[in-house]
Coordinates of C-alpha atoms in Angstrom, one line a residue:
Chain G
M616 CA 52.6 45.3 47.6
G617 CA 54.1 48.8 47.9
R618 CA 50.8 49.8 49.3
Y619 CA 51.0 47.4 52.2
K620 CA 54.6 48.3 53.2
W621 CA 53.5 49.9 56.6
L622 CA 52.1 46.7 57.6
V623 CA 55.5 45.2 58.3
P624 CA 56.9 47.8 60.8
T625 CA 53.2 48.0 62.4
I626 CA 53.2 44.2 63.0
Y627 CA 56.9 44.3 64.2
I628 CA 55.9 47.1 66.7
V629 CA 52.9 45.4 67.9
F630 CA 54.9 42.3 68.6
L631 CA 57.5 44.6 70.5
M632 CA 54.9 46.0 72.6
L633 CA 52.8 42.6 73.6
P634 CA 55.3 41.4 76.3
I635 CA 55.7 45.1 77.6
Y636 CA 51.9 45.5 77.6
W637 CA 51.6 42.1 79.5
L638 CA 54.0 43.4 82.1
L639 CA 52.0 46.7 82.6
N640 CA 48.8 44.7 82.8
M641 CA 50.5 42.4 85.6
S642 CA 51.8 45.4 87.5
F643 CA 48.1 46.8 88.1
K644 CA 46.8 43.5 89.2
T645 CA 46.7 41.9 92.8
T646 CA 48.5 38.8 93.4
N647 CA 45.3 37.0 93.9
E648 CA 44.0 37.9 90.6
I649 CA 47.2 37.1 88.9
L650 CA 47.4 33.6 90.1
G651 CA 43.6 33.0 90.2
T652 CA 42.2 34.3 86.9
F653 CA 43.4 34.8 83.6
S654 CA 42.3 38.3 82.0
L655 CA 43.5 40.5 79.2
W656 CA 43.3 43.7 81.5
P657 CA 43.2 44.3 85.3
R658 CA 39.6 43.5 86.6
E659 CA 40.5 44.7 90.2
F660 CA 42.7 47.8 89.1
T661 CA 45.2 48.3 92.0
L662 CA 47.9 50.7 92.5
E663 CA 49.3 48.8 95.5
N664 CA 52.2 47.4 93.8
Y665 CA 53.6 50.9 92.9
R666 CA 52.9 52.1 96.3
T667 CA 54.9 49.4 97.9
I668 CA 57.8 50.4 95.8
F669 CA 57.5 54.1 96.4
T670 CA 57.3 53.9 100.0
D671 CA 59.6 51.1 100.7
P672 CA 63.5 52.4 100.9
T673 CA 64.8 49.3 100.0
W674 CA 62.9 49.4 96.7
Y675 CA 63.5 53.0 95.8
N676 CA 66.8 53.2 96.8
G677 CA 67.5 50.6 94.1
Y678 CA 66.4 53.2 91.6
F679 CA 68.7 55.8 93.0
N680 CA 71.6 53.6 93.1
S681 CA 71.2 52.5 89.4
L682 CA 70.7 56.0 88.4
A683 CA 73.8 57.2 90.3
Y684 CA 76.2 54.7 88.9
V685 CA 74.9 55.0 85.4
L686 CA 75.3 58.8 85.6
V687 CA 78.8 58.6 86.8
N688 CA 79.9 56.2 84.3
M689 CA 78.3 58.2 81.5
V690 CA 80.3 61.3 82.7
I691 CA 83.6 59.4 83.1
S692 CA 83.4 57.7 79.9
V693 CA 82.6 60.7 77.8
L694 CA 84.9 63.1 79.7
V695 CA 87.9 60.8 79.0
A696 CA 86.8 59.5 75.6
L697 CA 86.6 63.1 74.1
P698 CA 90.2 63.9 73.9
A699 CA 91.2 60.1 72.9
A700 CA 88.9 60.3 70.1
Y701 CA 90.1 63.5 69.0
A702 CA 93.6 62.2 69.0
F703 CA 92.5 59.1 67.1
S704 CA 90.7 61.2 64.4
R705 CA 93.4 63.9 63.9
Y706 CA 96.7 62.4 64.6
R707 CA 99.1 59.6 63.8
F708 CA 101.1 58.3 66.6
L709 CA 103.2 55.2 67.8
G710 CA 100.8 52.4 68.2
D711 CA 97.7 54.2 67.3
K712 CA 96.0 51.4 65.2
H713 CA 96.8 48.6 67.7
L714 CA 95.6 50.9 70.5
F715 CA 92.4 51.3 69.0
F716 CA 92.0 47.4 68.3
W717 CA 93.0 46.6 72.0
L718 CA 90.2 49.0 73.0
L719 CA 87.8 47.3 71.0
T720 CA 88.6 44.0 72.1
N721 CA 87.5 45.0 75.6
R722 CA 84.0 45.4 74.2
M723 CA 84.3 41.5 73.3
A724 CA 85.1 40.4 76.9
P725 CA 82.3 38.5 78.4
P726 CA 81.4 39.9 81.7
A727 CA 81.0 36.4 83.1
V728 CA 84.8 36.1 82.6
F729 CA 85.5 39.3 84.6
A730 CA 82.8 38.8 87.3
L731 CA 85.2 37.1 90.0
P732 CA 88.4 39.2 89.3
F733 CA 86.5 42.3 89.4
F734 CA 85.0 41.3 92.8
Q735 CA 88.5 40.7 94.1
L736 CA 90.1 43.7 92.6
Y737 CA 87.4 46.1 94.0
S738 CA 87.5 44.6 97.3
A739 CA 91.1 45.0 97.6
I740 CA 91.0 48.6 96.6
G741 CA 88.3 49.1 99.2
L742 CA 85.6 50.3 96.6
F743 CA 83.3 47.2 97.1
D744 CA 79.7 48.1 97.4
T745 CA 80.1 51.7 96.1
H746 CA 78.5 53.4 93.2
F747 CA 81.9 54.5 91.8
A748 CA 83.0 50.8 91.7
V749 CA 80.2 49.8 89.2
A750 CA 80.7 53.1 87.5
L751 CA 84.4 52.2 87.1
A752 CA 83.7 48.5 86.1
H753 CA 81.3 49.6 83.4
C754 CA 84.0 51.8 81.9
L755 CA 85.5 48.5 80.5
F756 CA 83.1 48.3 77.8
N757 CA 81.5 51.9 77.8
I758 CA 84.8 53.9 77.2
P759 CA 85.8 51.8 74.0
L760 CA 82.4 52.3 72.7
A761 CA 82.4 56.1 73.4
V762 CA 85.6 56.5 71.8
W763 CA 84.6 54.5 68.7
I764 CA 81.3 56.5 68.3
L765 CA 83.0 59.9 68.9
E766 CA 85.8 59.3 66.6
G767 CA 83.3 58.7 63.9
F768 CA 81.7 61.8 64.4
M769 CA 84.8 63.7 64.7
S770 CA 86.2 62.2 61.6
G771 CA 83.1 63.7 59.9
V772 CA 84.4 67.4 61.0
P773 CA 86.7 68.9 58.4
K774 CA 90.2 69.6 59.6
E775 CA 89.9 73.1 58.2
L776 CA 87.9 74.0 61.3
D777 CA 90.8 73.4 63.4
E778 CA 93.2 75.3 61.2
T779 CA 91.3 78.4 61.0
A780 CA 90.7 78.6 64.7
Y781 CA 94.6 78.3 65.1
I782 CA 95.2 81.0 62.4
D783 CA 92.4 83.2 64.4
G784 CA 94.7 82.9 67.5
Y785 CA 92.6 80.3 69.5
S786 CA 94.9 78.1 71.7
F787 CA 94.1 74.4 71.7
G788 CA 92.1 74.2 75.0
R789 CA 90.0 77.2 74.0
F790 CA 89.2 75.9 70.5
F791 CA 88.4 72.4 71.6
V792 CA 85.8 73.7 74.4
K793 CA 84.5 76.8 72.4
I794 CA 84.5 75.6 68.9
F795 CA 84.9 71.8 68.6
I796 CA 82.7 70.6 71.3
P797 CA 79.8 72.8 70.2
T798 CA 80.2 71.3 66.7
I799 CA 80.0 67.5 67.8
T800 CA 77.2 67.9 70.3
A801 CA 75.1 65.2 68.3
G802 CA 78.0 62.9 68.6
I803 CA 78.4 63.5 72.5
G804 CA 74.6 62.9 72.8
V805 CA 74.9 59.7 71.0
A806 CA 77.9 58.4 72.8
A807 CA 76.1 59.4 76.2
F808 CA 73.1 57.7 75.1
F809 CA 75.1 54.3 74.4
C810 CA 76.8 54.6 77.7
F811 CA 73.7 55.1 79.3
M812 CA 72.1 52.1 77.4
F813 CA 74.8 49.6 78.1
S814 CA 75.3 50.5 81.9
W815 CA 71.7 50.6 82.5
V816 CA 70.9 47.3 81.2
E817 CA 74.1 45.3 82.6
L818 CA 73.3 43.4 85.5
L819 CA 76.1 40.7 86.0
L820 CA 78.8 43.1 87.2
A821 CA 76.5 45.6 88.9
K822 CA 75.3 42.9 90.9
T823 CA 78.8 41.1 91.7
L824 CA 80.0 44.6 92.9
T825 CA 77.5 45.5 95.3
S826 CA 75.7 43.9 98.4
V827 CA 73.6 46.7 100.2
A828 CA 74.7 50.3 100.2
A829 CA 74.7 50.3 96.4
K830 CA 72.5 47.6 95.2
P831 CA 71.1 48.4 91.7
I832 CA 67.1 48.1 91.1
A833 CA 67.6 45.1 88.9
A834 CA 69.5 43.2 91.6
T835 CA 66.9 44.1 94.3
M836 CA 64.2 42.5 91.9
T837 CA 65.9 39.2 91.6
R838 CA 66.7 39.1 95.2
T839 CA 63.0 40.0 96.3
A840 CA 61.6 37.5 93.8
S841 CA 63.4 34.7 95.3
T842 CA 63.0 35.5 98.8
A843 CA 59.5 36.9 99.2
G844 CA 58.0 34.2 97.2
Y845 CA 55.7 34.7 94.3
E846 CA 55.0 38.3 94.4
L847 CA 54.8 38.8 90.5
G848 CA 52.7 41.9 90.8
L849 CA 55.4 43.6 92.7
L850 CA 58.1 42.3 90.2
A851 CA 56.0 43.5 87.2
A852 CA 55.6 47.1 88.7
A853 CA 59.3 47.2 89.4
G854 CA 60.1 46.0 86.0
S855 CA 57.8 48.6 84.5
L856 CA 59.3 51.3 86.3
T857 CA 62.8 50.3 84.9
I858 CA 61.5 50.9 81.3
I859 CA 60.8 54.7 81.9
P860 CA 64.3 56.1 82.3
G861 CA 65.2 54.4 79.0
A862 CA 62.1 55.7 77.3
I863 CA 62.9 59.3 78.3
V864 CA 66.4 59.1 77.2
I865 CA 65.2 57.8 73.7
Y866 CA 62.8 60.6 73.5
F867 CA 65.7 63.2 73.7
V868 CA 67.8 61.4 71.2
R869 CA 65.1 60.3 68.8
N870 CA 66.4 62.5 65.9
Y871 CA 69.9 61.3 66.4
I872 CA 69.2 57.8 66.8
A873 CA 69.6 56.3 63.2
R874 CA 72.7 58.1 62.7
G875 CA 73.9 57.2 66.3
F876 CA 73.4 53.5 65.7
A877 CA 75.4 53.7 62.8
L878 CA 78.2 54.9 65.0
G879 CA 78.4 58.3 62.9
R880 CA 80.2 56.1 60.1
V881 CA 77.5 55.7 57.4
Chain C
M1021 CA 92.7 59.9 56.3
S1022 CA 95.6 61.0 54.7
S1023 CA 95.1 64.4 56.4
K1024 CA 96.1 63.1 59.9
T1025 CA 99.4 64.4 61.1
T1026 CA 102.0 62.5 63.1
N1027 CA 102.1 63.8 66.5
Q1028 CA 103.6 61.7 69.5
K1029 CA 102.1 64.1 72.1
A1030 CA 98.8 62.6 71.1
W1031 CA 99.5 59.8 73.5
F1032 CA 98.7 62.4 76.4
F1033 CA 95.2 62.6 74.9
V1034 CA 94.6 58.9 75.0
L1035 CA 96.3 58.4 78.5
P1036 CA 93.2 58.5 80.7
V1037 CA 91.4 56.1 78.6
V1038 CA 94.5 53.6 78.4
L1039 CA 94.8 54.0 82.1
L1040 CA 91.3 53.5 83.0
V1041 CA 90.6 50.6 80.6
A1042 CA 93.9 49.0 81.5
F1043 CA 92.9 49.1 85.0
N1044 CA 89.7 47.2 84.3
A1045 CA 91.1 44.9 81.6
I1046 CA 94.6 44.0 82.5
I1047 CA 94.6 43.4 86.2
P1048 CA 91.5 41.2 86.1
L1049 CA 92.8 39.2 83.0
M1050 CA 96.1 38.7 84.6
T1051 CA 94.2 37.3 87.7
V1052 CA 92.3 34.8 85.4
V1053 CA 95.7 33.8 83.7
N1054 CA 97.1 33.5 87.2
Y1055 CA 94.2 31.1 88.4
S1056 CA 94.1 29.2 85.1
V1057 CA 97.6 27.5 85.5
Q1058 CA 97.5 26.9 89.4
E1059 CA 95.6 24.9 92.0
T1060 CA 94.4 26.3 95.4
F1061 CA 93.2 24.8 98.5
G1062 CA 92.1 28.1 100.1
D1063 CA 94.2 30.3 102.3
N1064 CA 96.0 32.0 99.3
V1065 CA 98.2 28.8 98.8
F1066 CA 98.8 28.1 95.3
F1067 CA 100.3 25.1 93.5
W1068 CA 101.6 25.3 89.8
E1069 CA 99.6 23.3 87.4
G1070 CA 100.7 24.2 84.1
V1071 CA 98.2 23.4 81.4
T1072 CA 96.2 20.8 83.3
W1073 CA 93.1 23.0 83.6
F1074 CA 93.2 23.8 80.0
E1075 CA 93.5 20.1 79.1
Q1076 CA 90.7 19.4 81.4
V1077 CA 88.2 21.9 79.9
L1078 CA 89.2 21.2 76.3
N1079 CA 88.5 17.5 76.8
S1080 CA 85.4 17.6 79.1
S1081 CA 82.2 16.9 77.2
R1082 CA 80.4 19.4 79.5
F1083 CA 82.3 22.2 78.0
H1084 CA 81.7 20.8 74.3
D1085 CA 77.9 20.7 75.0
S1086 CA 77.9 24.2 76.1
L1087 CA 80.1 25.4 73.3
K1088 CA 77.7 23.4 70.8
R1089 CA 74.6 24.9 72.3
Q1090 CA 76.4 28.5 72.2
F1091 CA 77.1 28.3 68.7
L1092 CA 73.8 26.8 67.8
F1093 CA 71.9 29.8 69.4
T1094 CA 74.2 32.3 67.8
G1095 CA 73.7 30.9 64.6
I1096 CA 70.0 30.8 65.0
I1097 CA 69.6 34.2 66.1
L1098 CA 71.7 35.7 63.5
A1099 CA 70.1 33.7 60.6
I1100 CA 66.6 35.2 62.2
E1101 CA 67.3 38.8 63.2
V1102 CA 69.6 39.9 60.3
P1103 CA 67.3 39.2 57.2
L1104 CA 64.3 40.3 59.4
G1105 CA 66.2 43.5 60.3
I1106 CA 67.0 44.2 56.8
A1107 CA 63.4 43.5 55.8
I1108 CA 61.8 45.6 58.4
A1109 CA 64.4 48.6 57.9
L1110 CA 63.4 48.4 54.0
A1111 CA 59.7 48.8 54.7
M1112 CA 60.1 51.6 57.1
P1113 CA 58.9 55.0 56.1
R1114 CA 61.8 57.4 55.0
R1115 CA 60.3 60.6 56.0
G1116 CA 57.3 62.1 57.8
P1117 CA 56.0 61.9 61.4
W1118 CA 55.8 58.2 61.8
V1119 CA 59.6 58.0 61.5
S1120 CA 60.2 59.2 65.0
V1121 CA 57.2 57.1 66.3
C1122 CA 58.7 54.0 64.7
L1123 CA 62.3 54.6 66.0
V1124 CA 61.6 55.3 69.5
L1125 CA 59.0 52.4 69.7
M1126 CA 61.6 50.1 68.0
A1127 CA 64.6 51.3 70.3
L1128 CA 62.5 50.5 73.5
P1129 CA 63.5 46.9 74.0
L1130 CA 67.2 47.9 74.0
L1131 CA 66.9 50.0 77.0
I1132 CA 65.2 47.5 79.4
P1133 CA 67.4 45.9 82.0
W1134 CA 68.4 42.5 80.8
N1135 CA 67.0 40.6 83.9
V1136 CA 63.7 42.6 83.4
V1137 CA 63.5 41.4 79.9
G1138 CA 64.0 37.8 81.2
A1139 CA 61.3 38.2 84.0
M1140 CA 58.9 40.0 81.3
W1141 CA 59.3 37.0 79.2
N1142 CA 59.0 34.6 81.9
I1143 CA 55.5 36.3 82.8
F1144 CA 54.6 36.6 79.1
A1145 CA 55.4 32.9 78.1
L1146 CA 54.2 30.9 81.4
P1147 CA 51.5 28.4 80.4
D1148 CA 49.0 29.3 83.0
I1149 CA 49.4 33.1 83.6
G1150 CA 51.2 34.2 80.3
L1151 CA 49.5 35.6 77.3
L1152 CA 52.1 33.6 74.7
G1153 CA 51.7 30.4 76.7
R1154 CA 48.0 30.7 77.0
T1155 CA 47.6 31.4 73.2
I1156 CA 49.9 28.7 72.1
N1157 CA 48.0 26.0 74.3
A1158 CA 44.6 27.4 73.2
M1159 CA 45.8 26.6 69.6
G1160 CA 46.2 23.0 70.9
I1161 CA 50.0 22.8 71.0
D1162 CA 51.4 21.5 74.1
Y1163 CA 53.7 24.2 75.2
N1164 CA 55.6 24.7 78.6
F1165 CA 59.0 26.1 78.4
T1166 CA 59.9 25.3 81.9
Q1167 CA 59.5 21.6 81.1
Q1168 CA 60.2 21.1 77.5
P1169 CA 63.7 21.6 76.1
V1170 CA 62.2 22.5 72.6
G1171 CA 59.7 25.0 74.2
A1172 CA 62.4 26.4 76.2
W1173 CA 64.7 27.0 73.0
F1174 CA 62.0 28.6 71.0
T1175 CA 61.1 30.9 73.9
T1176 CA 64.9 31.8 74.4
V1177 CA 65.1 32.6 70.8
L1178 CA 62.0 34.5 70.4
M1179 CA 63.0 36.7 73.3
D1180 CA 66.4 37.4 71.8
V1181 CA 64.6 38.3 68.5
W1182 CA 62.2 40.5 70.4
H1183 CA 65.2 42.1 72.2
W1184 CA 67.8 42.7 69.7
T1185 CA 66.3 42.7 66.0
S1186 CA 65.7 46.4 66.5
L1187 CA 69.3 47.1 66.8
V1188 CA 69.8 45.5 63.5
V1189 CA 66.9 47.4 62.1
L1190 CA 68.2 50.7 63.4
L1191 CA 71.5 50.2 61.8
C1192 CA 70.3 49.2 58.5
Y1193 CA 67.8 52.1 58.6
A1194 CA 70.7 54.6 59.1
G1195 CA 72.5 53.0 56.1
L1196 CA 69.5 53.1 53.9
C1197 CA 69.2 57.0 54.9
S1198 CA 72.4 57.8 53.5
I1199 CA 71.4 56.6 49.8
P1200 CA 70.8 59.9 48.0
D1201 CA 67.3 60.0 46.1
D1202 CA 69.3 60.4 42.7
Y1203 CA 70.3 56.8 43.1
Y1204 CA 66.6 55.7 43.1
Q1205 CA 65.6 57.9 40.3
A1206 CA 68.5 56.8 38.1
A1207 CA 67.4 53.1 39.1
R1208 CA 64.0 53.9 37.9
I1209 CA 65.0 55.5 34.6
D1210 CA 67.1 52.2 33.8
G1211 CA 63.9 50.3 34.7
A1212 CA 65.5 48.4 37.4
G1213 CA 63.2 46.3 39.6
A1214 CA 62.9 46.2 43.3
W1215 CA 65.3 43.1 43.6
A1216 CA 67.7 44.8 41.4
V1217 CA 67.5 48.0 43.5
F1218 CA 67.9 46.1 46.6
R1219 CA 71.0 44.0 45.3
Y1220 CA 73.0 46.8 43.5
I1221 CA 72.1 49.8 45.5
Q1222 CA 70.7 49.2 48.9
L1223 CA 72.8 46.1 49.9
P1224 CA 76.0 47.7 49.1
K1225 CA 75.2 50.9 50.9
M1226 CA 74.2 48.7 53.9
K1227 CA 77.3 46.6 54.0
R1228 CA 79.3 48.9 56.4
V1229 CA 76.6 48.9 59.0
L1230 CA 75.6 45.2 58.4
T1231 CA 79.1 44.4 59.4
I1232 CA 78.7 46.1 62.7
A1233 CA 75.3 44.7 63.4
I1234 CA 76.5 41.1 62.6
L1235 CA 79.7 41.7 64.8
L1236 CA 77.6 43.3 67.7
R1237 CA 75.0 40.6 67.5
F1238 CA 77.7 38.0 67.3
M1239 CA 79.6 39.2 70.3
D1240 CA 76.7 39.9 72.4
S1241 CA 74.9 36.8 71.7
F1242 CA 77.8 34.7 72.7
M1243 CA 78.1 36.4 75.9
I1244 CA 74.5 36.1 76.8
Y1245 CA 74.1 35.4 80.4
T1246 CA 71.3 37.3 82.5
E1247 CA 68.2 37.0 80.0
P1248 CA 68.3 33.2 79.7
F1249 CA 69.3 32.9 83.2
V1250 CA 66.1 34.6 84.6
L1251 CA 64.1 33.0 81.9
T1252 CA 65.0 29.5 82.2
G1253 CA 67.9 29.0 84.6
G1254 CA 69.9 27.2 81.9
G1255 CA 67.2 24.3 81.8
P1256 CA 65.1 22.4 81.9
G1257 CA 68.1 20.2 82.5
N1258 CA 71.0 21.9 80.9
S1259 CA 69.3 22.5 77.4
T1260 CA 69.6 26.2 77.5
T1261 CA 72.8 26.5 79.8
F1262 CA 75.1 28.5 77.4
L1263 CA 78.8 29.5 77.7
S1264 CA 78.3 31.9 80.3
I1265 CA 75.8 30.4 82.4
D1266 CA 78.1 27.4 82.7
L1267 CA 81.0 29.4 83.5
V1268 CA 79.3 31.3 86.3
K1269 CA 78.1 27.8 87.6
I1270 CA 81.6 26.6 87.9
A1271 CA 83.2 29.6 89.1
L1272 CA 80.8 30.9 91.6
G1273 CA 78.7 28.0 92.1
Q1274 CA 81.3 25.2 92.5
F1275 CA 84.2 27.8 93.2
D1276 CA 86.3 25.6 90.9
L1277 CA 88.5 28.7 89.9
G1278 CA 91.5 26.7 87.9
P1279 CA 88.9 25.1 85.4
A1280 CA 86.8 28.2 85.3
A1281 CA 89.7 30.5 84.6
A1282 CA 91.0 28.1 81.8
M1283 CA 87.5 28.1 80.5
S1284 CA 87.4 32.0 80.7
L1285 CA 90.5 32.5 78.7
I1286 CA 89.4 29.7 75.9
Y1287 CA 85.9 31.3 75.8
F1288 CA 87.3 34.8 75.2
L1289 CA 89.9 33.8 72.8
I1290 CA 87.1 32.0 70.8
I1291 CA 85.2 35.4 70.5
L1292 CA 88.4 37.2 69.6
L1293 CA 89.1 35.0 66.9
V1294 CA 85.7 34.5 65.2
S1295 CA 85.3 38.3 65.4
W1296 CA 88.9 38.9 63.8
V1297 CA 88.1 36.3 61.0
F1298 CA 84.7 37.8 60.2
Y1299 CA 86.1 41.5 60.4
T1300 CA 89.1 40.4 58.0
L1301 CA 86.6 38.6 55.5
M1302 CA 84.1 41.7 55.3
M1303 CA 87.0 43.9 55.0
R1304 CA 88.7 42.2 52.2
N1305 CA 85.3 41.9 50.4
E1306 CA 84.9 45.8 50.8
D1307 CA 88.3 46.4 49.2
Q1308 CA 87.5 44.4 46.0

């Protein structure tokens, strides 16, 4: 039995790749071929679907919009989570445990519950249909997660590091930037990865908070699908392209993934 | 843990986080609470309604049905994803070049936007143009998820297993990697079988990450919206209308703000309550 162990992950990965392959397959087909024939690979190989996406601003702007708010969200979340996580991992203060739990409860709030109030809130402060609105809204679930991950990694750093630095005459600010942050780069990478992941895949809030100027690629897809009829090839090409940023990000953090998924607390 | 020093100034460190999250959490939540106790006919004119909406939601068969479907769905996917995730994590290579390959490929579904996941499975499972749909029909089973409730459930569950089992795998794998080799050697010397190694070494070591995995999977599957919405639209009929889909239908489709707000609060409380009970139970077990 031990000899055939490798079969289990292999079969699982094949299962994971099948729908992705099918999406890619569709993206290289013409609409006629998709609807007319059933084939395991494109018979009339075409790049037309991709050409449409790269030449039509309503399509490619969707990618820029999505990447813009995801990156802004990632930067905000990690920057504000760093000092907070440090406080939670090093100090005891009034209400610390309750505060930590309250932060985590926001991870449990269904976005569907917040869709309408978010729309009203961000309209009222004049941020509706901006990248910043989506970036801020995604902070609701990304900041608690970033604090949670970073706190786990920081608790793994011995407190002696802090004390030695103070004895050596470092001020808190210099210690934090010059010594502490470099020691937890892995943690920051993992936290940024998770912020990227949950902001990139979320659609309900991103769609509710935008109309034209900041419309994410995912929303462009659903609207095109419903208005322009049955352009499956185009839809498949757009979908295939949304996989790429995620794949690049995973490649960069591949060595930390296992530890990162355990939120640094194994 | 004991090395923490008391320092009330630490509040300044957490202040930005508190302000940002409070802005996003408390103002919208108060809006929801506000709607849940009032009736409006537009023009910002509100009438006090007390707990009418809560009674209406709690007594409506529509809410009961969505809630039952939601619990059934969450139960099914937890029953599949958790054991499957553990099994795959156990079978994964522990070192060597294949580790990275496995991890990267397995993490891929987690980073695909949720509506693309729905659209991808739609294309994959359609009986006329989809690979899965064609294959099942070619085996002589009549399958069309756009018309059969059973087919729709099967497809939605399979999609979720495809989408999220990797999360359980990666978490469990992280737990397994933290077990020192000495433990296995000691077990071998004692003549422990594979089951004994799993039961007394691997499972206890995975307990923490499994708690995180089950909690995350419970919360996220309970909030599921985009994937089934794109895949089935909640249909056929209402057969895959889960709580979030129903809520959005009431709030943005029919614009019944009062009932929608009351339902939101009940919904949120259920998640909080179940998560808290589960968390407390797991932690109590850990203390023993």
